[in-house]
XYZ file of C-alpha atoms in Angstrom:
624
model
C 11.179 -9.664 81.604
C 12.784 -9.430 78.176
C 16.135 -7.706 78.143
C 16.248 -4.621 75.971
C 18.702 -1.875 75.208
C 18.500 0.929 77.717
C 20.894 3.291 79.470
C 20.982 4.574 83.014
C 19.476 8.051 83.214
C 19.852 10.474 86.098
C 16.567 9.320 87.641
C 17.536 5.690 87.097
C 20.929 6.161 88.791
C 19.268 8.029 91.651
C 16.690 5.262 92.077
C 19.388 2.582 91.965
C 21.438 4.095 94.782
C 18.395 4.867 96.944
C 17.126 1.283 96.634
C 20.613 0.037 97.542
C 20.608 2.100 100.757
C 16.991 1.844 101.881
C 16.465 -1.774 102.813
C 15.389 -3.884 105.775
C 17.250 -1.589 108.157
C 14.606 1.084 107.627
C 12.030 -0.641 109.850
C 14.501 -0.894 112.772
C 15.608 2.763 112.798
C 12.882 3.778 115.341
C 14.428 1.320 117.814
C 17.701 3.206 117.474
C 16.174 6.567 118.409
C 14.294 5.012 121.316
C 17.367 3.321 122.839
C 20.230 5.667 121.843
C 18.368 8.973 122.108
C 18.185 11.949 119.788
C 21.677 13.490 119.696
C 23.944 10.492 119.155
C 21.951 9.015 116.224
C 21.906 12.401 114.479
C 25.686 12.707 114.963
C 26.166 9.172 113.658
C 24.025 9.899 110.594
C 26.163 12.988 109.872
C 29.356 10.932 110.148
C 27.883 8.203 107.925
C 26.946 10.762 105.253
C 30.471 12.176 105.245
C 32.091 8.729 105.078
C 29.748 7.375 102.392
C 29.968 10.395 100.062
C 33.728 10.811 100.384
C 34.264 7.071 99.893
C 32.115 6.949 96.742
C 33.545 10.137 95.196
C 37.173 9.239 95.912
C 36.607 5.773 94.462
C 35.246 7.351 91.274
C 38.299 9.639 91.140
C 40.566 6.593 91.519
C 38.768 4.946 88.590
C 39.111 8.094 86.503
C 42.839 8.416 87.249
C 43.588 5.200 85.342
C 45.068 6.219 81.941
C 42.522 5.857 79.172
C 39.609 5.841 81.630
C 39.402 9.586 82.280
C 35.825 9.649 80.951
C 35.121 6.087 82.172
C 35.303 4.789 78.612
C 37.153 1.605 79.616
C 34.395 0.562 82.060
C 36.856 -0.366 84.784
C 35.138 -2.026 87.741
C 35.892 -1.885 91.461
C 37.709 -5.226 91.488
C 39.837 -4.201 88.478
C 41.558 -1.542 90.580
C 43.069 -4.279 92.745
C 45.028 -5.773 89.850
C 46.073 -2.313 88.590
C 47.072 -0.622 91.843
C 47.986 -3.390 94.326
C 51.405 -4.898 93.578
C 51.542 -7.419 96.412
C 49.956 -10.663 95.241
C 48.790 -11.775 98.692
C 47.111 -8.436 99.440
C 45.512 -8.481 96.006
C 44.022 -11.953 96.580
C 42.761 -10.923 100.027
C 41.104 -7.856 98.492
C 39.456 -10.071 95.861
C 38.031 -12.336 98.558
C 36.769 -9.462 100.722
C 34.926 -7.843 97.817
C 33.529 -11.180 96.626
C 32.275 -12.176 100.083
C 30.878 -8.695 100.632
C 28.656 -8.723 97.547
C 27.715 -12.385 97.974
C 26.659 -11.833 101.588
C 24.528 -8.848 100.561
C 22.739 -10.928 97.913
C 22.224 -13.891 100.282
C 20.843 -11.742 103.094
C 18.491 -9.833 100.786
C 17.161 -13.067 99.258
C 16.400 -14.481 102.691
C 14.782 -11.276 103.944
C 12.643 -10.925 100.825
C 11.534 -14.556 101.083
C 10.487 -14.029 104.705
C 8.607 -10.859 103.750
C 6.673 -12.626 100.972
C 5.837 -15.524 103.304
C 4.362 -13.010 105.762
C 2.416 -11.346 102.931
C 0.974 -14.725 101.881
C -0.179 -15.400 105.424
C -1.643 -11.897 105.737
C -3.479 -11.694 102.398
C -3.927 -15.335 101.289
C -4.306 -16.980 104.663
C -1.371 -19.401 104.597
C 2.030 -20.134 103.113
C 3.530 -23.555 102.393
C 6.925 -25.095 101.851
C 9.052 -28.258 102.047
C 10.521 -28.898 105.477
C 13.740 -30.729 106.315
C 14.066 -30.604 110.127
C 12.453 -31.291 112.543
C 9.281 -31.514 110.437
C 9.754 -33.131 107.054
C 7.676 -32.930 103.922
C 4.997 -30.471 102.881
C 4.250 -27.888 105.608
C 1.670 -25.082 105.643
C 1.296 -22.366 108.280
C -1.596 -19.962 108.804
C -0.344 -17.660 111.580
C 2.508 -15.245 112.125
C 4.760 -15.548 115.173
C 7.616 -13.772 116.918
C 10.145 -15.241 114.505
C 11.278 -13.520 111.337
C 9.667 -16.257 109.229
C 6.163 -17.698 109.629
C 7.777 -21.159 109.677
C 9.581 -20.333 112.933
C 12.845 -22.140 113.545
C 12.122 -25.054 111.198
C 14.803 -25.840 108.633
C 13.091 -25.425 105.249
C 14.254 -26.535 101.833
C 12.023 -24.081 99.986
C 9.042 -21.888 100.866
C 6.343 -20.088 98.949
C 7.994 -16.716 99.557
C 11.320 -18.070 98.301
C 9.729 -19.263 95.037
C 7.998 -15.904 94.484
C 11.284 -14.100 95.023
C 13.078 -16.472 92.631
C 10.492 -16.034 89.872
C 10.566 -12.239 90.123
C 14.346 -11.816 90.396
C 15.855 -14.245 87.861
C 14.494 -12.537 84.695
C 15.890 -9.207 85.910
C 19.231 -10.636 87.063
C 20.174 -12.058 83.656
C 19.926 -8.607 82.041
C 22.329 -5.680 82.277
C 22.169 -2.912 84.825
C 20.878 -0.357 82.328
C 18.068 -2.691 81.330
C 16.817 -2.781 84.939
C 16.495 0.981 85.217
C 12.706 0.929 84.889
C 12.469 -1.568 87.740
C 14.662 0.673 89.890
C 12.470 3.696 89.160
C 9.320 1.737 90.104
C 11.087 0.647 93.278
C 11.930 4.253 94.102
C 8.307 5.367 93.577
C 6.978 2.515 95.718
C 9.395 3.432 98.517
C 8.121 7.020 98.480
C 4.531 5.771 98.777
C 5.457 3.416 101.637
C 7.277 6.151 103.572
C 4.370 8.591 103.227
C 1.871 5.958 104.439
C 4.027 5.020 107.421
C 4.553 8.643 108.490
C 0.808 9.314 108.279
C 0.137 6.138 110.268
C 2.552 7.248 112.978
C 0.880 10.652 113.203
C -2.580 9.048 113.387
C -1.448 6.777 116.223
C -0.344 9.804 118.231
C 3.115 11.246 118.808
C 4.772 11.326 122.206
C 8.128 13.141 122.191
C 8.842 11.829 125.690
C 9.601 8.401 124.171
C 12.843 9.793 122.680
C 15.438 10.735 125.309
C 18.016 13.380 124.559
C 20.825 10.873 125.089
C 19.911 7.202 125.529
C 21.538 4.538 127.649
C 22.042 1.855 124.970
C 24.344 2.607 122.016
C 25.252 -0.986 121.136
C 23.380 -0.915 117.803
C 24.258 2.646 116.844
C 27.226 2.142 114.514
C 26.055 -1.087 112.917
C 22.514 0.076 112.242
C 23.469 3.453 110.764
C 26.785 2.894 108.999
C 25.951 -0.322 107.184
C 22.764 1.119 105.716
C 25.001 3.293 103.490
C 26.806 0.362 101.875
C 26.120 1.444 98.280
C 29.699 2.259 97.226
C 30.199 -1.106 95.499
C 27.447 -0.247 93.008
C 28.847 3.153 91.959
C 31.627 1.940 89.573
C 29.132 -0.192 87.623
C 26.818 2.732 86.889
C 26.767 4.662 83.634
C 29.126 7.551 84.291
C 27.534 9.693 81.573
C 25.219 11.059 84.257
C 26.432 13.620 86.777
C 27.749 11.110 89.278
C 28.556 13.774 91.870
C 24.965 15.045 91.928
C 23.571 11.511 91.961
C 25.641 10.561 95.016
C 24.894 13.672 97.055
C 21.147 13.741 96.241
C 20.629 10.006 96.815
C 22.485 10.113 100.140
C 20.469 13.180 101.141
C 17.138 11.510 100.318
C 18.142 8.359 102.183
C 19.314 10.255 105.267
C 16.135 12.338 105.401
C 14.054 9.165 105.095
C 15.893 7.416 107.914
C 15.605 10.399 110.263
C 11.900 10.981 109.566
C 10.959 7.305 109.959
C 13.122 7.020 113.069
C 11.700 10.083 114.793
C 8.016 9.555 113.924
C 8.200 5.814 114.586
C 9.907 6.225 117.971
C 7.416 8.896 119.045
C 4.408 6.822 117.926
C 5.216 3.292 119.171
C 7.137 1.466 121.875
C 9.590 -1.099 120.513
C 11.544 -4.045 121.831
C 14.468 -5.800 120.132
C 12.222 -8.387 118.427
C 9.765 -5.892 116.914
C 9.929 -3.432 114.044
C 7.803 -0.710 112.499
C 5.775 -3.105 110.312
C 4.809 -5.380 113.183
C 3.871 -2.425 115.412
C 1.657 -0.848 112.757
C 0.035 -4.211 111.990
C -0.868 -4.777 115.662
C -2.025 -1.182 116.313
C -5.504 0.365 116.146
C -4.645 2.311 112.966
C -4.179 -0.848 110.891
C -6.126 -0.453 107.620
C -5.987 -1.188 103.903
C -3.391 1.504 103.256
C -0.965 0.092 105.825
C -1.496 -3.319 104.226
C -0.579 -1.796 100.846
C 2.571 -0.342 102.403
C 3.408 -3.751 103.902
C 2.995 -5.291 100.449
C 5.000 -2.642 98.602
C 7.959 -2.485 100.983
C 9.469 -5.865 100.020
C 9.071 -4.941 96.364
C 10.598 -1.491 96.676
C 13.029 -1.844 99.545
C 14.283 -5.392 99.080
C 13.451 -7.058 95.783
C 14.964 -4.474 93.412
C 18.386 -4.610 95.068
C 18.866 -8.366 94.449
C 19.250 -8.176 90.624
C 21.320 -4.994 90.965
C 23.835 -6.652 93.297
C 23.879 -9.781 91.109
C 24.678 -7.749 88.001
C 27.340 -5.720 89.839
C 29.109 -8.915 90.924
C 28.947 -10.326 87.391
C 30.347 -7.072 85.968
C 33.275 -7.193 88.383
C 34.135 -10.789 87.534
C 33.827 -10.441 83.751
C 35.341 -6.995 83.176
C 38.329 -7.770 85.399
C 38.849 -10.968 83.335
C 38.899 -13.148 86.450
C 36.491 -15.555 84.747
C 34.309 -15.819 81.679
C 30.654 -14.870 81.426
C 29.302 -18.365 82.146
C 31.366 -18.825 85.289
C 30.554 -15.268 86.464
C 26.832 -15.988 85.999
C 27.150 -19.189 88.029
C 29.001 -17.429 90.859
C 26.681 -14.412 91.010
C 23.350 -16.093 90.301
C 23.465 -19.761 91.367
C 25.685 -19.814 94.473
C 23.814 -17.080 96.443
C 20.438 -18.768 95.958
C 21.809 -22.115 97.141
C 23.498 -20.612 100.201
C 20.368 -18.597 101.104
C 18.221 -21.746 101.544
C 19.100 -22.464 105.207
C 18.684 -18.786 106.151
C 15.000 -18.620 105.186
C 13.917 -19.423 108.729
C 15.185 -19.076 112.278
C 17.513 -16.436 113.692
C 20.691 -17.478 111.921
C 20.054 -14.797 109.324
C 20.525 -12.046 111.932
C 23.919 -13.403 112.960
C 25.005 -13.976 109.360
C 23.917 -10.513 108.195
C 25.501 -8.559 111.016
C 28.820 -10.385 111.091
C 29.305 -10.313 107.306
C 28.375 -6.637 107.329
C 30.941 -5.979 110.008
C 33.795 -8.007 108.525
C 33.315 -7.652 104.760
C 30.763 -5.009 103.748
C 32.213 -2.344 106.035
C 35.769 -2.898 104.763
C 34.678 -2.928 101.114
C 32.637 0.269 101.402
C 34.481 2.353 103.993
C 38.147 1.300 103.963
C 39.250 -0.067 100.593
C 38.053 2.969 98.544
C 40.338 5.277 100.534
C 43.291 2.903 100.132
C 42.695 2.639 96.375
C 42.467 6.413 96.058
C 45.784 6.831 97.856
C 47.454 4.263 95.570
C 45.950 5.845 92.453
C 47.360 9.255 93.344
C 50.718 7.766 94.215
C 50.977 5.854 90.926
C 49.147 8.278 88.626
C 52.187 9.545 86.729
C 53.808 6.148 86.542
C 50.631 4.666 85.072
C 50.397 7.532 82.595
C 54.002 6.978 81.511
C 53.387 3.251 81.095
C 50.262 3.962 79.087
C 52.195 6.274 76.770
C 54.913 3.647 76.378
C 52.294 1.019 75.599
C 50.631 3.240 73.012
C 54.011 3.982 71.445
C 54.839 0.280 71.318
C 51.496 -0.482 69.682
C 52.044 2.311 67.189
C 55.506 1.000 66.328
C 54.165 -2.513 65.973
C 51.428 -1.328 63.625
C 53.986 0.620 61.589
C 56.254 -2.414 61.373
C 53.379 -4.603 60.281
C 52.434 -2.002 57.690
C 56.005 -1.892 56.385
C 56.098 -5.679 56.180
C 52.832 -5.687 54.235
C 54.143 -2.982 51.904
C 57.326 -4.970 51.251
C 55.295 -8.082 50.541
C 53.169 -6.152 48.075
C 56.258 -4.723 46.393
C 57.836 -8.155 46.089
C 54.595 -9.516 44.758
C 54.407 -6.757 42.131
C 58.051 -7.312 41.221
C 57.661 -11.013 40.541
C 54.326 -10.574 38.802
C 55.381 -7.843 36.388
C 55.906 -8.618 32.688
C 59.474 -9.492 31.592
C 61.473 -6.990 29.561
C 61.806 -8.161 25.943
C 64.574 -5.781 24.842
C 66.541 -2.952 26.375
C 66.370 0.562 24.898
C 69.531 1.912 23.252
C 71.843 3.824 25.583
C 71.645 7.618 25.268
C 74.433 9.350 23.477
C 76.671 11.443 25.724
C 77.965 14.663 24.269
C 80.500 16.778 26.125
C 79.269 20.118 27.465
C 81.887 22.702 26.541
C 80.139 25.447 28.492
C 81.274 23.999 31.824
C 84.984 23.995 31.097
C 87.188 25.852 33.543
C 89.831 28.354 32.690
C 92.430 25.599 33.002
C 90.676 23.778 30.139
C 89.527 20.843 32.375
C 85.909 19.594 32.577
C 84.194 19.415 36.023
C 83.261 15.993 37.323
C 79.635 14.971 37.910
C 80.195 15.050 41.710
C 81.407 18.652 41.588
C 78.369 19.655 39.523
C 76.030 18.005 41.995
C 77.796 19.638 44.962
C 77.561 23.127 43.426
C 73.849 22.697 42.714
C 73.248 21.456 46.257
C 75.106 24.368 47.863
C 73.242 26.871 45.744
C 69.949 25.301 46.784
C 70.885 25.468 50.462
C 71.931 29.087 50.165
C 68.682 29.956 48.453
C 66.655 28.203 51.197
C 68.659 30.037 53.855
C 67.860 33.387 52.294
C 64.203 32.557 51.739
C 63.588 30.958 55.163
C 65.694 32.481 57.957
C 63.973 30.163 60.485
C 66.144 27.298 59.200
C 69.051 28.967 60.936
C 67.486 28.071 64.272
C 68.101 24.401 63.576
C 71.818 24.999 64.161
C 71.220 26.164 67.707
C 71.961 23.895 70.639
C 69.109 22.469 72.682
C 68.428 24.566 75.782
C 66.387 23.244 78.712
C 64.427 24.934 81.425
C 66.389 25.861 84.474
C 66.546 22.767 86.749
C 63.247 21.479 85.396
C 62.870 17.757 85.933
C 61.029 17.194 82.675
C 63.758 18.996 80.629
C 61.555 20.205 77.810
C 63.585 21.645 74.889
C 62.902 25.299 74.081
C 62.876 25.534 70.295
C 61.635 29.081 69.936
C 64.326 31.125 71.655
C 64.590 34.878 71.084
C 67.874 36.380 69.974
C 70.029 37.430 72.895
C 71.227 41.007 72.739
C 74.236 41.684 74.888
C 74.146 44.575 77.248
C 76.508 47.351 76.384
C 79.323 47.930 78.807
C 82.441 49.998 78.784
C 84.706 47.250 77.599
C 82.467 46.371 74.667
C 82.032 50.049 73.770
C 85.797 50.404 73.662
C 86.099 47.413 71.400
C 83.398 48.789 69.152
C 85.115 52.165 68.895
C 88.412 50.471 68.100
C 86.876 48.419 65.361
C 85.031 51.446 63.995
C 88.245 53.524 63.792
C 90.197 50.736 62.153
C 87.529 50.415 59.487
C 86.806 54.106 58.979
C 87.509 53.783 55.263
C 84.653 51.310 54.816
C 81.160 52.407 53.880
C 78.277 52.785 56.344
C 76.723 49.446 55.457
C 79.871 47.559 56.383
C 80.099 49.367 59.746
C 76.474 48.568 60.547
C 77.008 44.927 59.687
C 80.031 44.764 61.989
C 78.077 46.276 64.883
C 75.136 43.884 64.350
C 77.449 40.892 64.362
C 78.844 41.980 67.719
C 75.529 42.872 69.304
C 73.325 39.930 68.108
C 74.705 36.482 68.844
C 73.223 33.032 68.454
C 72.691 30.843 71.513
C 75.651 28.676 70.610
C 78.002 31.707 70.567
C 76.697 33.001 73.887
C 78.169 30.000 75.652
C 81.603 31.253 74.671
C 81.004 34.992 75.229
C 79.048 35.176 78.496
C 77.598 32.038 80.093
C 75.819 34.026 82.805
C 73.071 34.895 80.337
C 72.153 31.187 79.917
C 70.781 29.197 82.871
C 72.453 25.932 83.693
C 70.591 22.840 82.537
C 70.911 19.065 82.834
C 72.387 17.211 79.907
C 69.539 14.683 79.986
C 66.049 14.726 81.459
C 66.238 13.499 85.036
C 62.707 12.437 85.986
C 59.069 13.286 85.615
C 58.089 16.650 87.010
C 56.287 16.713 90.346
C 54.125 19.606 89.233
C 50.797 18.088 88.130
C 49.755 20.916 85.833
C 53.143 20.992 84.109
C 53.211 17.197 83.817
C 49.765 16.855 82.267
C 50.443 19.750 79.883
C 53.203 17.697 78.218
C 50.725 15.138 76.880
C 47.404 15.137 75.117
C 45.887 14.232 78.453
C 42.318 14.589 79.694
C 42.169 15.548 83.350
C 40.441 12.906 85.482
C 37.293 13.262 87.555
C 37.687 15.393 90.687
C 35.887 14.245 93.817
C 35.921 17.760 95.234
C 36.182 20.309 92.410
C 38.068 23.512 93.056
C 40.275 21.900 95.698
C 43.876 20.784 95.621
C 45.270 17.294 95.649
C 46.416 17.775 99.247
C 42.839 18.516 100.311
C 41.567 15.278 98.767
C 44.361 13.324 100.420
C 43.539 14.938 103.761
C 39.865 13.987 103.389
C 40.913 10.444 102.489
C 43.181 10.060 105.522
C 40.615 11.574 107.894
C 37.695 9.485 106.630
C 39.758 6.296 106.657
C 40.865 6.963 110.245
C 37.273 7.526 111.384
C 36.152 4.327 109.610
C 38.896 2.303 111.265
C 37.960 3.637 114.700
C 34.242 2.927 114.240
C 34.599 -0.529 112.722
C 37.297 -1.690 115.128
C 35.283 -0.284 118.029
C 32.221 -2.317 117.039
C 34.329 -5.463 116.592
C 35.966 -5.060 120.004
C 32.609 -4.256 121.637
C 30.978 -7.330 120.131
C 33.831 -9.659 121.073
C 33.660 -8.390 124.640
C 29.955 -9.202 124.579
C 30.692 -12.685 123.261
C 33.207 -13.210 126.076
C 30.454 -12.296 128.551
C 27.949 -14.643 126.899
C 26.080 -11.916 125.013
C 25.943 -11.382 121.254
C 24.841 -7.807 120.676
C 24.121 -8.521 117.032
C 21.843 -11.493 117.554
C 18.298 -10.157 117.887
C 16.707 -13.538 118.490
C 14.258 -14.211 121.289
C 16.843 -16.302 123.132
C 19.215 -13.340 123.310
């Protein structure tokens, strides 16, 4: 694949998220409905939809709340929020490690699963698959039959297999490109998944449906949370997408399509076949009487659509996070995201260690990264929003001042250069003759000095400007601030204050009018206007009750969001839930985070209790 310039369209973003969610867990969903029943899986799917959508949308809002990234123009990644919002160095490093291990474990598990799927396809359609063994059989090994293990090679330790090499050849050209350049692959993956799902549903119907196989409430819920919740681990990919598309619609529609797919496959598969913990939908269809060419096509397309396309996407997302957060350069980020996962995935090609690795990393890293950290980052972003905006304004002001200083320095250098490069003066012109001006003599017979002439001209100019532009008089007024407003914005356009007439003032007016009865009407009117219309500075002395008290200096930033953002040329950030208040978003964040903590901690406690009793509920091997 040759990398080309391409952006992520709405269909491409939709296909990307769907392929991230629909993976190997799809073929095990019928087991969930058969063991846990009908009601509890549907409730768990509803909870997972709420957690996944709120986590993704609130994470996008946290990204948008960073100053300068309101329209996602800075391309801030998930991992970049740690360095911006988390002040504690130890917590920041722990967050880095959790996110890194989360994405790496997803890539490693998907590589191993895809390799196993291609090995099974080679056995099914070619007749055999070969590889290099390490233990207990060494050297070149070929197998012709499938078995109860995930890989046709059983529990042998393999260095490389045919399925691994096919996966490597198909993935590497896509992984070295950008996410937007893989959009066509994601769309093809989405189309192939639709074809696979339709074929499987038809196959289930042809095999015969028995609703009695699904109890209303089952007796085994050990796999409920892990199977459902971790299939929605797409939140890491959202920050790396092109935010020019309607991200809110993409998230809701993709989650809706995925949820509908899981429920349909789970219900039809559970009603059509009987499963045990070592089987899945593919193996049941392959061993049933309805096995035909179309089911073989679905078996071939599923690794391509449900597994293969997510490997380059996760690789690119990890590289974006490392490079854009400036944790390492492009070469080192490529090595970490592309070389390390393929080396670590080698021992997981065969045996049952992949089940243990996948489930424990999902529980400890992927769950925290997708369902806990986004809510924490959203809370920190809202808490520090105004502080970050103030720092951004200060930074922009400092940059502006620095540019102005550099410009002034360059101008001075140019002036000095012009001064030293100009031609020397050969001779000076004769001084002008000064003749006394007799028209400016005073009555005392003395001539005015040059300073007095300049002062008279200046005062005349000021008086003329005052008459022509009465608004200049407002410059003499004292600064007045809003009543107890924390931002203390000066009010420059104040109306003239007209004092209310009272008895005392009427008496004073009548006294003044009688004492000046000999004056003309214009003088009386002028005197009345002077008393009735006062400037803000004079009101302080006459009646301070007409002016609200105000702080002498601005105290702090206002807590009113609308008033705060109106002070700056500020673009409002993305809203996770439009038309709602900030308190509503915070309430959703707290509620979703609490539910995630309860579910994840419950699974961890449940599994550790099983380990104490000699049972690992996440190991689906034949020995367990």
